Amino acid sequence: MARVGLTRETVLTTALALADAEGLDAVSMRRLAGELGVEAMSLYNHVAGKRDLHAGLIDLVWSDVDLALDEPDWRAGLHRLCGSAHRALLRHPWFFRLPLAEGGASRLAVADATLAHLDHGGVAPETAFHALHVLDGHVYGYTWQALEFSTPDAAAPSPDEVRALVAPYAHLATHARQHLEHAPSGDGFVLGLDMLLDGLAARR
């Protein structure tokens, strides 16, 4: 019988806090039970197992996204939604260790809201079909890169080694020099999103 006061939401929010503080590997049924002051078996009244727990964590992350359904302008709405999704995923670096296809109602609500903004902007259904996946790819890909390169790697090549590596490739050498000396100002995520939305606007 489930402990009075113990709910699926309590289990998931505790798991989320634990994953944020110590990483996904710290989230086990035994550890969760200890954090909640219950027997591990009692957790199975609320989550079916590790896969269900992970799916619940994914859904919690997506539930933090601003759907921007009150935004009258379709581009501004997609800027708010995609930017909110980007920031939500950045807050939980362990997210990309989980199967991206998992997720529940919150993930579906984000997809539905994205399509709603595209429809409001007059994007044809055939184009919106692909646009949903392209926008998803931008959010996932840019966020993953930001997280992947946010932690210094002791094995990474030094600036001089990078220069020597790309020296035979003129255009790449210029690009690398920008990284090493003065990264271009501005938010790359927003710039990339604007490029995508400009293309969508032209295809309506």
mmCIF file of C-alpha atoms in Angstrom:
data_model
loop_
_atom_site.group_PDB
_atom_site.id
_atom_site.type_symbol
_atom_site.label_atom_id
_atom_site.label_comp_id
_atom_site.label_asym_id
_atom_site.label_seq_id
_atom_site.Cartn_x
_atom_site.Cartn_y
_atom_site.Cartn_z
ATOM 1 C CA MET A 1 0.000 0.000 0.000
ATOM 2 C CA ALA A 2 1.326 3.445 -0.928
ATOM 3 C CA ARG A 3 2.482 5.711 1.867
ATOM 4 C CA VAL A 4 0.014 8.533 2.603
ATOM 5 C CA GLY A 5 1.415 11.703 0.998
ATOM 6 C CA LEU A 6 3.693 9.847 -1.408
ATOM 7 C CA THR A 7 2.638 10.521 -4.994
ATOM 8 C CA ARG A 8 4.075 10.040 -8.469
ATOM 9 C CA GLU A 9 4.724 13.786 -8.605
ATOM 10 C CA THR A 10 6.694 13.664 -5.345
ATOM 11 C CA VAL A 11 8.775 10.742 -6.587
ATOM 12 C CA LEU A 12 9.524 12.453 -9.905
ATOM 13 C CA THR A 13 10.345 15.890 -8.471
ATOM 14 C CA THR A 14 12.684 14.253 -5.962
ATOM 15 C CA ALA A 15 14.337 12.287 -8.775
ATOM 16 C CA LEU A 16 14.685 15.475 -10.835
ATOM 17 C CA ALA A 17 16.384 17.338 -7.972
ATOM 18 C CA LEU A 18 18.713 14.399 -7.388
ATOM 19 C CA ALA A 19 19.654 14.140 -11.074
ATOM 20 C CA ASP A 20 20.343 17.889 -11.217
ATOM 21 C CA ALA A 21 22.492 17.782 -8.085
ATOM 22 C CA GLU A 22 24.439 14.561 -8.611
ATOM 23 C CA GLY A 23 23.802 13.318 -12.139
ATOM 24 C CA LEU A 24 21.537 10.667 -13.603
ATOM 25 C CA ASP A 25 23.569 7.766 -12.216
ATOM 26 C CA ALA A 26 22.618 8.851 -8.693
ATOM 27 C CA VAL A 27 18.933 8.242 -9.426
ATOM 28 C CA SER A 28 18.171 4.688 -8.319
ATOM 29 C CA MET A 29 15.113 3.265 -6.625
ATOM 30 C CA ARG A 30 17.152 2.597 -3.488
ATOM 31 C CA ARG A 31 18.527 6.153 -3.389
ATOM 32 C CA LEU A 32 15.106 7.669 -4.075
ATOM 33 C CA ALA A 33 13.566 5.605 -1.304
ATOM 34 C CA GLY A 34 16.226 6.889 1.072
ATOM 35 C CA GLU A 35 15.593 10.496 0.058
ATOM 36 C CA LEU A 36 11.846 10.050 0.584
ATOM 37 C CA GLY A 37 12.119 7.994 3.768
ATOM 38 C CA VAL A 38 10.245 4.981 2.396
ATOM 39 C CA GLU A 39 10.947 1.383 1.416
ATOM 40 C CA ALA A 40 12.142 0.997 -2.174
ATOM 41 C CA MET A 41 9.245 -1.335 -3.036
ATOM 42 C CA SER A 42 6.716 1.377 -2.177
ATOM 43 C CA LEU A 43 7.987 3.445 -5.108
ATOM 44 C CA TYR A 44 6.589 0.870 -7.529
ATOM 45 C CA ASN A 45 3.099 2.014 -6.558
ATOM 46 C CA HIS A 46 3.926 5.227 -8.398
ATOM 47 C CA VAL A 47 6.508 4.337 -11.074
ATOM 48 C CA ALA A 48 6.604 1.016 -12.881
ATOM 49 C CA GLY A 49 10.394 0.883 -13.037
ATOM 50 C CA LYS A 50 13.449 2.735 -14.309
ATOM 51 C CA ARG A 51 12.089 3.290 -17.819
ATOM 52 C CA ASP A 52 8.862 4.765 -16.430
ATOM 53 C CA LEU A 53 10.909 6.918 -14.053
ATOM 54 C CA HIS A 54 13.038 8.209 -16.916
ATOM 55 C CA ALA A 55 9.958 8.913 -19.040
ATOM 56 C CA GLY A 56 8.513 10.862 -16.126
ATOM 57 C CA LEU A 57 11.717 12.897 -15.810
ATOM 58 C CA ILE A 58 11.619 13.744 -19.508
ATOM 59 C CA ASP A 59 8.014 14.838 -19.182
ATOM 60 C CA LEU A 60 8.865 17.048 -16.187
ATOM 61 C CA VAL A 61 11.595 18.802 -18.175
ATOM 62 C CA TRP A 62 9.226 19.476 -21.082
ATOM 63 C CA SER A 63 6.515 20.714 -18.701
ATOM 64 C CA ASP A 64 8.761 23.693 -17.920
ATOM 65 C CA VAL A 65 8.587 24.983 -21.515
ATOM 66 C CA ASP A 66 6.647 28.181 -22.233
ATOM 67 C CA LEU A 67 4.256 27.256 -25.056
ATOM 68 C CA ALA A 68 3.646 30.957 -25.807
ATOM 69 C CA LEU A 69 0.088 30.284 -26.955
ATOM 70 C CA ASP A 70 -0.889 33.822 -25.888
ATOM 71 C CA GLU A 71 1.562 35.304 -28.408
ATOM 72 C CA PRO A 72 -0.301 36.825 -31.410
ATOM 73 C CA ASP A 73 2.749 36.859 -33.698
ATOM 74 C CA TRP A 74 3.770 33.429 -34.979
ATOM 75 C CA ARG A 75 7.482 34.195 -35.144
ATOM 76 C CA ALA A 76 7.549 35.732 -31.681
ATOM 77 C CA GLY A 77 5.640 32.686 -30.423
ATOM 78 C CA LEU A 78 8.182 30.273 -31.880
ATOM 79 C CA HIS A 79 11.031 32.381 -30.512
ATOM 80 C CA ARG A 80 9.538 32.161 -27.021
ATOM 81 C CA LEU A 81 8.762 28.449 -27.262
ATOM 82 C CA CYS A 82 12.073 27.334 -28.786
ATOM 83 C CA GLY A 83 14.108 29.617 -26.543
ATOM 84 C CA SER A 84 12.268 28.318 -23.488
ATOM 85 C CA ALA A 85 12.885 24.710 -24.586
ATOM 86 C CA HIS A 86 16.588 25.464 -25.127
ATOM 87 C CA ARG A 87 16.908 26.932 -21.630
ATOM 88 C CA ALA A 88 14.898 24.101 -20.043
ATOM 89 C CA LEU A 89 17.231 21.478 -21.522
ATOM 90 C CA LEU A 90 20.329 23.465 -20.531
ATOM 91 C CA ARG A 91 19.139 23.368 -16.911
ATOM 92 C CA HIS A 92 19.246 19.564 -16.974
ATOM 93 C CA PRO A 93 22.524 18.404 -18.610
ATOM 94 C CA TRP A 94 21.698 14.726 -17.985
ATOM 95 C CA PHE A 95 18.662 14.985 -20.302
ATOM 96 C CA PHE A 96 20.561 13.852 -23.396
ATOM 97 C CA ARG A 97 21.491 10.560 -21.758
ATOM 98 C CA LEU A 98 17.842 9.499 -21.950
ATOM 99 C CA PRO A 99 15.985 8.210 -25.056
ATOM 100 C CA LEU A 100 14.748 11.349 -26.824
ATOM 101 C CA ALA A 101 11.717 9.500 -28.174
ATOM 102 C CA GLU A 102 10.391 9.020 -24.634
ATOM 103 C CA GLY A 103 8.088 11.566 -23.064
ATOM 104 C CA GLY A 104 4.436 12.059 -22.308
ATOM 105 C CA ALA A 105 1.788 14.740 -22.427
ATOM 106 C CA SER A 106 4.190 17.661 -21.923
ATOM 107 C CA ARG A 107 6.313 16.693 -24.927
ATOM 108 C CA LEU A 108 3.196 16.281 -27.045
ATOM 109 C CA ALA A 109 1.940 19.693 -25.898
ATOM 110 C CA VAL A 110 5.203 21.312 -27.037
ATOM 111 C CA ALA A 111 4.915 19.677 -30.469
ATOM 112 C CA ASP A 112 1.254 20.686 -30.763
ATOM 113 C CA ALA A 113 2.022 24.290 -29.786
ATOM 114 C CA THR A 114 4.840 24.427 -32.358
ATOM 115 C CA LEU A 115 2.428 23.306 -35.065
ATOM 116 C CA ALA A 116 -0.166 25.798 -33.814
ATOM 117 C CA HIS A 117 2.298 28.694 -34.249
ATOM 118 C CA LEU A 118 3.228 27.470 -37.718
ATOM 119 C CA ASP A 119 -0.442 27.227 -38.668
ATOM 120 C CA HIS A 120 -1.082 30.716 -37.279
ATOM 121 C CA GLY A 121 1.752 31.976 -39.459
ATOM 122 C CA GLY A 122 0.166 30.550 -42.581
ATOM 123 C CA VAL A 123 2.800 27.844 -43.068
ATOM 124 C CA ALA A 124 1.350 25.151 -45.327
ATOM 125 C CA PRO A 125 0.735 21.784 -43.618
ATOM 126 C CA GLU A 126 3.205 20.039 -45.935
ATOM 127 C CA THR A 127 5.922 22.529 -44.960
ATOM 128 C CA ALA A 128 4.935 22.522 -41.292
ATOM 129 C CA PHE A 129 5.388 18.731 -41.251
ATOM 130 C CA HIS A 130 9.104 19.184 -41.926
ATOM 131 C CA ALA A 131 9.408 22.465 -40.020
ATOM 132 C CA LEU A 132 8.439 20.765 -36.751
ATOM 133 C CA HIS A 133 11.352 18.343 -37.083
ATOM 134 C CA VAL A 134 13.781 21.025 -38.259
ATOM 135 C CA LEU A 135 12.948 23.236 -35.269
ATOM 136 C CA ASP A 136 13.250 20.228 -32.964
ATOM 137 C CA GLY A 137 16.638 19.505 -34.494
ATOM 138 C CA HIS A 138 17.807 23.056 -33.850
ATOM 139 C CA VAL A 139 16.727 22.958 -30.199
ATOM 140 C CA TYR A 140 18.208 19.506 -29.594
ATOM 141 C CA GLY A 141 21.377 19.991 -31.619
ATOM 142 C CA TYR A 142 22.351 23.456 -30.448
ATOM 143 C CA THR A 143 21.606 22.626 -26.812
ATOM 144 C CA TRP A 144 23.586 19.377 -26.964
ATOM 145 C CA GLN A 145 26.565 21.216 -28.468
ATOM 146 C CA ALA A 146 26.373 23.946 -25.823
ATOM 147 C CA LEU A 147 26.409 21.341 -23.055
ATOM 148 C CA GLU A 148 29.068 19.185 -24.696
ATOM 149 C CA PHE A 149 31.526 22.073 -25.024
ATOM 150 C CA SER A 150 30.729 23.725 -21.698
ATOM 151 C CA THR A 151 32.994 21.399 -19.717
ATOM 152 C CA PRO A 152 36.756 21.836 -20.235
ATOM 153 C CA ASP A 153 38.412 18.714 -21.613
ATOM 154 C CA ALA A 154 41.958 18.112 -20.398
ATOM 155 C CA ALA A 155 42.626 16.068 -23.534
ATOM 156 C CA ALA A 156 41.520 18.863 -25.883
ATOM 157 C CA PRO A 157 44.218 20.276 -28.181
ATOM 158 C CA SER A 158 45.860 23.574 -27.246
ATOM 159 C CA PRO A 159 45.202 26.716 -29.339
ATOM 160 C CA ASP A 160 48.544 26.255 -31.115
ATOM 161 C CA GLU A 161 47.687 22.634 -31.891
ATOM 162 C CA VAL A 162 44.300 23.716 -33.288
ATOM 163 C CA ARG A 163 45.961 26.296 -35.535
ATOM 164 C CA ALA A 164 48.407 23.709 -36.858
ATOM 165 C CA LEU A 165 45.611 21.182 -37.417
ATOM 166 C CA VAL A 166 43.436 23.493 -39.545
ATOM 167 C CA ALA A 167 46.260 25.390 -41.273
ATOM 168 C CA PRO A 168 45.841 23.438 -44.581
ATOM 169 C CA TYR A 169 42.143 24.454 -44.741
ATOM 170 C CA ALA A 170 41.888 28.184 -45.411
ATOM 171 C CA HIS A 171 38.212 28.695 -44.603
ATOM 172 C CA LEU A 172 38.261 26.456 -41.557
ATOM 173 C CA ALA A 173 41.405 28.221 -40.341
ATOM 174 C CA THR A 174 39.528 31.541 -40.438
ATOM 175 C CA HIS A 175 36.659 29.974 -38.538
ATOM 176 C CA ALA A 176 38.995 28.503 -35.933
ATOM 177 C CA ARG A 177 40.732 31.863 -35.519
ATOM 178 C CA GLN A 178 37.358 33.436 -34.695
ATOM 179 C CA HIS A 179 36.845 30.808 -31.993
ATOM 180 C CA LEU A 180 40.301 31.269 -30.544
ATOM 181 C CA GLU A 181 40.643 35.045 -30.720
ATOM 182 C CA HIS A 182 37.255 36.705 -30.721
ATOM 183 C CA ALA A 183 34.127 34.613 -31.045
ATOM 184 C CA PRO A 184 31.492 36.620 -32.970
ATOM 185 C CA SER A 185 29.123 38.473 -30.662
ATOM 186 C CA GLY A 186 25.445 37.557 -30.432
ATOM 187 C CA ASP A 187 23.387 34.546 -29.496
ATOM 188 C CA GLY A 188 24.052 31.741 -31.957
ATOM 189 C CA PHE A 189 20.909 29.891 -30.953
ATOM 190 C CA VAL A 190 18.722 32.923 -31.732
ATOM 191 C CA LEU A 191 20.597 33.619 -34.976
ATOM 192 C CA GLY A 192 20.095 30.034 -36.140
ATOM 193 C CA LEU A 193 16.419 30.154 -35.213
ATOM 194 C CA ASP A 194 15.996 33.404 -37.167
ATOM 195 C CA MET A 195 17.603 31.781 -40.204
ATOM 196 C CA LEU A 196 15.108 28.916 -40.018
ATOM 197 C CA LEU A 197 12.129 31.233 -39.534
ATOM 198 C CA ASP A 198 13.259 33.474 -42.403
ATOM 199 C CA GLY A 199 13.281 30.410 -44.636
ATOM 200 C CA LEU A 200 9.844 29.337 -43.445
ATOM 201 C CA ALA A 201 8.448 32.832 -44.003
ATOM 202 C CA ALA A 202 9.744 32.770 -47.587
ATOM 203 C CA ARG A 203 8.091 29.390 -48.276
ATOM 204 C CA ARG A 204 4.608 30.223 -46.974
#
